[in-house]
PDB file of C-alpha atoms in Angstrom:
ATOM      1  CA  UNK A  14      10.431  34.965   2.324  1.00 69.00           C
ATOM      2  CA  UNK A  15       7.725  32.525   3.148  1.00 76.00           C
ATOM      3  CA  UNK A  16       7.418  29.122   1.089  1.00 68.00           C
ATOM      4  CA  UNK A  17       4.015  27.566   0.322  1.00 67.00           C
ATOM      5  CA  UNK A  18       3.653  24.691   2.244  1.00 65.00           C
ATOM      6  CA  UNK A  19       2.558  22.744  -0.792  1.00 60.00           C
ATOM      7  CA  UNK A  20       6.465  23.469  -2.337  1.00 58.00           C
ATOM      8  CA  UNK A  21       7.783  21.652   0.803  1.00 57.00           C
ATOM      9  CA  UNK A  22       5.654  18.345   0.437  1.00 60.00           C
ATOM     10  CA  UNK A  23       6.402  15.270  -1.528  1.00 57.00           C
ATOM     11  CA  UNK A  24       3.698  14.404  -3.225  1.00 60.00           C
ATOM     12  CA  UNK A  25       4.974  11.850  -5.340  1.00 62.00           C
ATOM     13  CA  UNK A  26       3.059   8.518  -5.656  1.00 71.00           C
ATOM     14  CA  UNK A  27       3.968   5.957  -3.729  1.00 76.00           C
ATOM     15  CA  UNK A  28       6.693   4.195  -5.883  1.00 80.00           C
ATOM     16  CA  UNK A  29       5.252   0.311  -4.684  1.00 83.00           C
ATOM     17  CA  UNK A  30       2.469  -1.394  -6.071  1.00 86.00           C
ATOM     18  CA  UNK A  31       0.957  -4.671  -5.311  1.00 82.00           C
ATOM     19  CA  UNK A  32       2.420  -8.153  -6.900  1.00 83.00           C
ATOM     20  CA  UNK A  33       5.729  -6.806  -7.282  1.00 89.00           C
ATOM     21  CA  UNK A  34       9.183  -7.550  -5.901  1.00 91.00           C
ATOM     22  CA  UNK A  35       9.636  -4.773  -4.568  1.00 92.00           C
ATOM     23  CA  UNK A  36       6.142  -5.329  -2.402  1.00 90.00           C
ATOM     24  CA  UNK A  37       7.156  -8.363  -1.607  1.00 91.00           C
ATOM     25  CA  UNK A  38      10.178  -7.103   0.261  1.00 93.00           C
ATOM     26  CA  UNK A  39       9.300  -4.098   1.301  1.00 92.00           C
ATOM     27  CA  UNK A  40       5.998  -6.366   3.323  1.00 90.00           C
ATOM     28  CA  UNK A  41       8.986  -8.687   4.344  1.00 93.00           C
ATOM     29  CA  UNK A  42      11.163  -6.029   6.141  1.00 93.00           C
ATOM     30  CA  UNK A  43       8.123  -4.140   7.777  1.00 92.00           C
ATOM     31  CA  UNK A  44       7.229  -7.254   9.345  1.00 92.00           C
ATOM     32  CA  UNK A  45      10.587  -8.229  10.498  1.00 93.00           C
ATOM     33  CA  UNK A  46      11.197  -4.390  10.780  1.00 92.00           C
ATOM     34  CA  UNK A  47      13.487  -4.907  13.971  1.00 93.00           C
ATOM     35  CA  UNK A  48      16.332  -6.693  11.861  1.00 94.00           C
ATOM     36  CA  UNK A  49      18.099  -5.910   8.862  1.00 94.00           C
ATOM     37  CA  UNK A  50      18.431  -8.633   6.290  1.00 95.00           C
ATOM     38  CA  UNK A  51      20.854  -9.061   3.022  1.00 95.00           C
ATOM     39  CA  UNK A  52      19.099  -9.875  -0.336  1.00 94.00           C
ATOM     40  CA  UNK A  53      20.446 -13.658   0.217  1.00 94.00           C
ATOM     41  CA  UNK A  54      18.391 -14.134   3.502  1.00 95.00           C
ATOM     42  CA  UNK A  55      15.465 -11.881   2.115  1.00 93.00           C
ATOM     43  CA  UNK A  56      15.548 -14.338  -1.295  1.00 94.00           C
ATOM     44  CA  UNK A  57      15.717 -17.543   1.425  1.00 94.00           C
ATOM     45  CA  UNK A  58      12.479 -16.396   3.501  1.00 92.00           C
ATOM     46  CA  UNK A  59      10.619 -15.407   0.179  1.00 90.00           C
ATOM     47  CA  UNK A  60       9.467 -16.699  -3.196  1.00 89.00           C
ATOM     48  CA  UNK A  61      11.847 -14.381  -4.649  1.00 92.00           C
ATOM     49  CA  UNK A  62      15.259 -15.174  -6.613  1.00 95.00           C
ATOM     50  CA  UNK A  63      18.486 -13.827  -4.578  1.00 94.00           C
ATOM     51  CA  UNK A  64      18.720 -11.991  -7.837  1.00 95.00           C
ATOM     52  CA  UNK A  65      14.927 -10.692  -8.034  1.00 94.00           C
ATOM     53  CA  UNK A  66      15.386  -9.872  -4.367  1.00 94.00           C
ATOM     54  CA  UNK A  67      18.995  -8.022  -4.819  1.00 94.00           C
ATOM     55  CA  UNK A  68      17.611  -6.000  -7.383  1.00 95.00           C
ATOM     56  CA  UNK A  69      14.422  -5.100  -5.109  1.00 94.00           C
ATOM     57  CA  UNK A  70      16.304  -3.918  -2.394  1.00 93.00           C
ATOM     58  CA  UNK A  71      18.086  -1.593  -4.400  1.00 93.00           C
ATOM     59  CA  UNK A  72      15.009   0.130  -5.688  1.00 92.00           C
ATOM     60  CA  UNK A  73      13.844   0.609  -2.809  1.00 93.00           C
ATOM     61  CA  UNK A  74      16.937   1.617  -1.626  1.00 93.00           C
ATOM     62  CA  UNK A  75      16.851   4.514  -4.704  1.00 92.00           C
ATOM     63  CA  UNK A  76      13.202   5.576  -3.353  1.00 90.00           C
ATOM     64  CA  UNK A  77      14.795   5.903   0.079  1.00 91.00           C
ATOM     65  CA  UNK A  78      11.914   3.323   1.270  1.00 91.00           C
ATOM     66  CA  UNK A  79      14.766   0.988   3.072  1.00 92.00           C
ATOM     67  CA  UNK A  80      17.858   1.524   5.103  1.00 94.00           C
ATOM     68  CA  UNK A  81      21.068  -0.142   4.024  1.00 94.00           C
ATOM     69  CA  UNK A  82      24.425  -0.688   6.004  1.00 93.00           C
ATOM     70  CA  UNK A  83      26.930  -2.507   3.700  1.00 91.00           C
ATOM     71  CA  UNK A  84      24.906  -5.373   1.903  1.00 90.00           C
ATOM     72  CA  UNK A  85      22.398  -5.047   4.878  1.00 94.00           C
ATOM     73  CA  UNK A  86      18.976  -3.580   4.083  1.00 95.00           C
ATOM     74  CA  UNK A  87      16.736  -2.776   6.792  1.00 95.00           C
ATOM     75  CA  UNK A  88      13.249  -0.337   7.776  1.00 93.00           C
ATOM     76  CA  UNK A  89      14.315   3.086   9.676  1.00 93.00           C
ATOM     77  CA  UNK A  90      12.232   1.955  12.726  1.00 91.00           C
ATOM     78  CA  UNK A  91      10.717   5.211  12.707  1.00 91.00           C
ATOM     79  CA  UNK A  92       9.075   4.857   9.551  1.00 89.00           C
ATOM     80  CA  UNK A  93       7.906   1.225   9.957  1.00 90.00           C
ATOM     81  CA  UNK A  94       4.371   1.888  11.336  1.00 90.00           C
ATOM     82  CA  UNK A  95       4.085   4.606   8.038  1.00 89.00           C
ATOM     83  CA  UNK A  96       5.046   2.325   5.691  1.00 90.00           C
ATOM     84  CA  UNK A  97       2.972   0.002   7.344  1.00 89.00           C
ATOM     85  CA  UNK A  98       0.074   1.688   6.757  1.00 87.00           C
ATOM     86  CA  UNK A  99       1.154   2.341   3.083  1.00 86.00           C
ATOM     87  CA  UNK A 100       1.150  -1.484   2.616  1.00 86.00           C
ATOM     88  CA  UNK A 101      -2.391  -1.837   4.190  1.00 86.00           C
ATOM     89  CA  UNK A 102      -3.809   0.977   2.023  1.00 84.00           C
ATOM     90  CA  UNK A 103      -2.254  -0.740  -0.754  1.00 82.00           C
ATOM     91  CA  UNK A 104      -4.118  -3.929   0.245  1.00 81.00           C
ATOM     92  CA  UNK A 105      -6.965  -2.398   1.050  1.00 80.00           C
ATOM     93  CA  UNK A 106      -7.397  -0.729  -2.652  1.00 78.00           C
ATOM     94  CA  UNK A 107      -6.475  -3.720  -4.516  1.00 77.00           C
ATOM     95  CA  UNK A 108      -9.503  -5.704  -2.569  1.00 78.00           C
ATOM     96  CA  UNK A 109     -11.921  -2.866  -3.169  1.00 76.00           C
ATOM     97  CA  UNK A 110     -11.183  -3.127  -7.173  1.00 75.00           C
ATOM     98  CA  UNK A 111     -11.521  -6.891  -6.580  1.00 74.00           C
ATOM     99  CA  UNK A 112     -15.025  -7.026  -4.506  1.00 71.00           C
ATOM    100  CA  UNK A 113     -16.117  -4.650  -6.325  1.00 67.00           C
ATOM    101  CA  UNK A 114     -18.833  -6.036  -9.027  1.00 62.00           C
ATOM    102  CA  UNK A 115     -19.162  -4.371 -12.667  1.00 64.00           C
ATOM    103  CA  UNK A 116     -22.270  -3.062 -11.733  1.00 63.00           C
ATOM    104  CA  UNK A 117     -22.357  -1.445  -8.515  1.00 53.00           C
ATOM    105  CA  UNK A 118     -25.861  -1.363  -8.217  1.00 57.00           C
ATOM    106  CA  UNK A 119     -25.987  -5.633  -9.212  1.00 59.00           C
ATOM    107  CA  UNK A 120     -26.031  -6.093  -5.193  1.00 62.00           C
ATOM    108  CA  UNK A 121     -26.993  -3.909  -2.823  1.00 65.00           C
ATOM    109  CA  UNK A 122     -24.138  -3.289   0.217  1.00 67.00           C
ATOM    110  CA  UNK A 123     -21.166  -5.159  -1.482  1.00 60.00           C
ATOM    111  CA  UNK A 124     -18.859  -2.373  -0.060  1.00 65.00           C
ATOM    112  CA  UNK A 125     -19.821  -4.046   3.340  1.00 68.00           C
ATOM    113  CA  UNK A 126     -18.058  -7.104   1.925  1.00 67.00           C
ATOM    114  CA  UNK A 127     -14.673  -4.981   1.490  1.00 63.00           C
ATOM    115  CA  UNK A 128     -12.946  -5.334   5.179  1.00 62.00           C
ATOM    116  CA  UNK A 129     -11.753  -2.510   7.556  1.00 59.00           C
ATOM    117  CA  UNK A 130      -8.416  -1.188   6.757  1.00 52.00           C
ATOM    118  CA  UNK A 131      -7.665  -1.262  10.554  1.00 52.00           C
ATOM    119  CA  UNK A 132      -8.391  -4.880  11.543  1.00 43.00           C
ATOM    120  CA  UNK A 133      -9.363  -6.839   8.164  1.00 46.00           C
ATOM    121  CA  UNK A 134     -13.072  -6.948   9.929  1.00 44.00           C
ATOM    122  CA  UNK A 135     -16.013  -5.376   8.445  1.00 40.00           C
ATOM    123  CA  UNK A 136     -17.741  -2.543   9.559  1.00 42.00           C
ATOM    124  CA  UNK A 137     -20.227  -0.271   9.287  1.00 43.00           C
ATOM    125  CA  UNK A 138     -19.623   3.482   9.176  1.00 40.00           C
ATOM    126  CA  UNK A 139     -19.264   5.446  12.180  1.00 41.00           C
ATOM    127  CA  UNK A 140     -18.682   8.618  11.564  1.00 38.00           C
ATOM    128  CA  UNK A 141     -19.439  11.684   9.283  1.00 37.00           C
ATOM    129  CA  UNK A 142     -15.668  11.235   8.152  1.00 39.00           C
ATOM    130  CA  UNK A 143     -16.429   7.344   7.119  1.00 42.00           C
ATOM    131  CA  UNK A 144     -19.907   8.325   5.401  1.00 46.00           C
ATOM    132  CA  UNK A 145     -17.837  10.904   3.303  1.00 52.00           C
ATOM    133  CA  UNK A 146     -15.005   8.296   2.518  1.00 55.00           C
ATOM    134  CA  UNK A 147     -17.743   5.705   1.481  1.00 59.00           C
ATOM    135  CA  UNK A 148     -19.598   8.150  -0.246  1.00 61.00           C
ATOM    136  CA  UNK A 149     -16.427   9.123  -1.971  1.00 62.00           C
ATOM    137  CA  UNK A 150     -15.271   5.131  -2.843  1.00 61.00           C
ATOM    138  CA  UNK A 151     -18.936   5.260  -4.521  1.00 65.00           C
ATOM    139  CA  UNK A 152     -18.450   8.044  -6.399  1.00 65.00           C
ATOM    140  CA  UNK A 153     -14.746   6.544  -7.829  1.00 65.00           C
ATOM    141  CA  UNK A 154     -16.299   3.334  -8.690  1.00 66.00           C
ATOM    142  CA  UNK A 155     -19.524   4.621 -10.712  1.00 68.00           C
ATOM    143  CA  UNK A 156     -16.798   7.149 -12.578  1.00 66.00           C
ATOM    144  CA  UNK A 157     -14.886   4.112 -13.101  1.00 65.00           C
ATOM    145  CA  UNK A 158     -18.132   2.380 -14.979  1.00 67.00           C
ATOM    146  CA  UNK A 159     -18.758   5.383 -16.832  1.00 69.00           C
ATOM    147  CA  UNK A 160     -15.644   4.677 -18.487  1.00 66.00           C
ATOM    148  CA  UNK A 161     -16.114   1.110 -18.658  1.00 65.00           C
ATOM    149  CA  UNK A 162     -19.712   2.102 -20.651  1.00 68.00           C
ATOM    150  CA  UNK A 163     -17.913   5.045 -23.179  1.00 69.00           C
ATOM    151  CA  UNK A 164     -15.348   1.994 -24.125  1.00 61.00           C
TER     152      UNK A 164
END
């Protein structure tokens, strides 16, 4: 029998978010994704405890985001540019939320402020597909006011 494509997906949130520990490591081994590192030596290149760090690792470990070997944790190197681009997404959103004024229409093209997910440059839209995104962001962030204004 045929199974929905939807029932084979993980569509879990991404278990990361920004200004945590486990960020902080995770954005430590995908840059230094072609070594592996134990929570000692991740703790020593960070601003992280060996104890904050140890603990970290594990989670991410448990989310099967990292690789371990013994007390080494490292990136699957096929999954480095992915989680990459998790990490740059992540980025990405947090600056939106932060350039982002409390009245979108206060000043005119701040979403030109927000850089490129790509390079950190800004850009204009190119495409039909980047028009829909923007038109999208713009829709999120005056649904996000409206709840602002009801509170």
């Amino acid at each position: 029998m045929p199974v929905p494509v939807d029932d084979l997906t993980n569509n879990d949130p991404f278990p990361v978010k920004p200004d945590t520990n486990e960020y902080e490591v995770l954005s430590f081994l995908v840059a230094h994704h072609k070594y592996g590192f134990t929570p000692s030596e991740i703790a020593a290149r960070t601003d992280l405890s060996e104890a904050s760090a140890s603990k970290a690792m594990a989670r991410l470990f448990e989310d099967r985001l990292v690789e371990r070997a013994e007390t080494i944790y490292y990136i699957d190197p096929h999954r480095a540019d992915e989680l990459k681009q998790r990490l740059v997404s992540l980025d990405s959103a947090v600056q939106l939320f932060e350039k982002a004024p409390d009245d979108a229409y206060a000043k005119q093209g701040w979403e030109q402020e927000v850089s490129s997910i790509d390079r950190g440059e800004r850009t204009e839209p190119t495409s039909e597909h980047s028009k829909t995104a923007e038109e999208r962001a713009q829709a999120l962030i005056a649904d996000i006011q409206d709840r602002r204004a009801e509170e």
